[in-house]
């Protein structure tokens, strides 16, 4: 059977880890959107061909 002190210590450690994870998740990040750039996602048409249509 665990002692009360070890249970409190384990709870405190888990709370500290959770706090660090949440604090890191809410840190401000620079905007990654660049609306003036074109990103090509695919070079094939609907049928999977890469040649010109027609």
Tab-separated table of C-alpha atoms in Angstrom:
chain	number	residue	atom	x	y	z
A	1	UNK	CA	0.000	0.000	0.000
A	2	UNK	CA	1.388	3.374	-0.974
A	3	UNK	CA	1.818	5.986	1.669
A	4	UNK	CA	-0.102	9.243	1.547
A	5	UNK	CA	3.082	11.229	0.886
A	6	UNK	CA	3.962	9.184	-2.198
A	7	UNK	CA	0.428	9.595	-3.574
A	8	UNK	CA	0.587	13.360	-3.080
A	9	UNK	CA	4.006	13.494	-4.709
A	10	UNK	CA	2.793	11.452	-7.690
A	11	UNK	CA	-0.241	13.727	-8.077
A	12	UNK	CA	1.951	16.829	-7.918
A	13	UNK	CA	4.318	15.447	-10.558
A	14	UNK	CA	1.426	14.578	-12.878
A	15	UNK	CA	-0.115	18.021	-12.384
A	16	UNK	CA	3.217	19.694	-13.172
A	17	UNK	CA	3.624	17.646	-16.355
A	18	UNK	CA	0.080	18.480	-17.454
A	19	UNK	CA	0.694	22.173	-16.761
A	20	UNK	CA	3.899	22.152	-18.832
A	21	UNK	CA	2.169	20.448	-21.752
A	22	UNK	CA	-0.721	22.923	-21.692
A	23	UNK	CA	1.620	25.897	-21.335
A	24	UNK	CA	3.633	24.732	-24.349
A	25	UNK	CA	0.486	24.203	-26.423
A	26	UNK	CA	-0.749	27.729	-25.793
A	27	UNK	CA	2.513	29.473	-26.644
A	28	UNK	CA	2.115	32.068	-29.417
A	29	UNK	CA	3.325	30.940	-32.803
A	30	UNK	CA	4.121	33.048	-35.860
A	31	UNK	CA	1.564	32.970	-38.647
A	32	UNK	CA	2.476	30.411	-41.285
A	33	UNK	CA	-0.075	31.509	-43.864
A	34	UNK	CA	1.413	33.235	-46.888
A	35	UNK	CA	-1.497	34.271	-49.145
A	36	UNK	CA	0.784	35.683	-51.866
A	37	UNK	CA	2.364	32.288	-52.651
A	38	UNK	CA	1.034	29.550	-54.923
A	39	UNK	CA	1.330	25.960	-53.757
A	40	UNK	CA	0.867	23.199	-56.345
A	41	UNK	CA	-0.600	20.108	-54.717
A	42	UNK	CA	-0.761	17.865	-57.780
A	43	UNK	CA	0.436	17.802	-61.389
A	44	UNK	CA	-1.941	15.110	-62.669
A	45	UNK	CA	-5.484	15.479	-63.988
A	46	UNK	CA	-8.555	13.633	-62.716
A	47	UNK	CA	-7.697	10.442	-64.626
A	48	UNK	CA	-4.148	10.384	-63.269
A	49	UNK	CA	-2.483	11.387	-66.533
A	50	UNK	CA	0.279	13.994	-66.553
A	51	UNK	CA	0.031	14.830	-70.287
A	52	UNK	CA	-2.011	17.724	-71.697
A	53	UNK	CA	-5.767	17.279	-71.897
A	54	UNK	CA	-7.401	16.495	-75.234
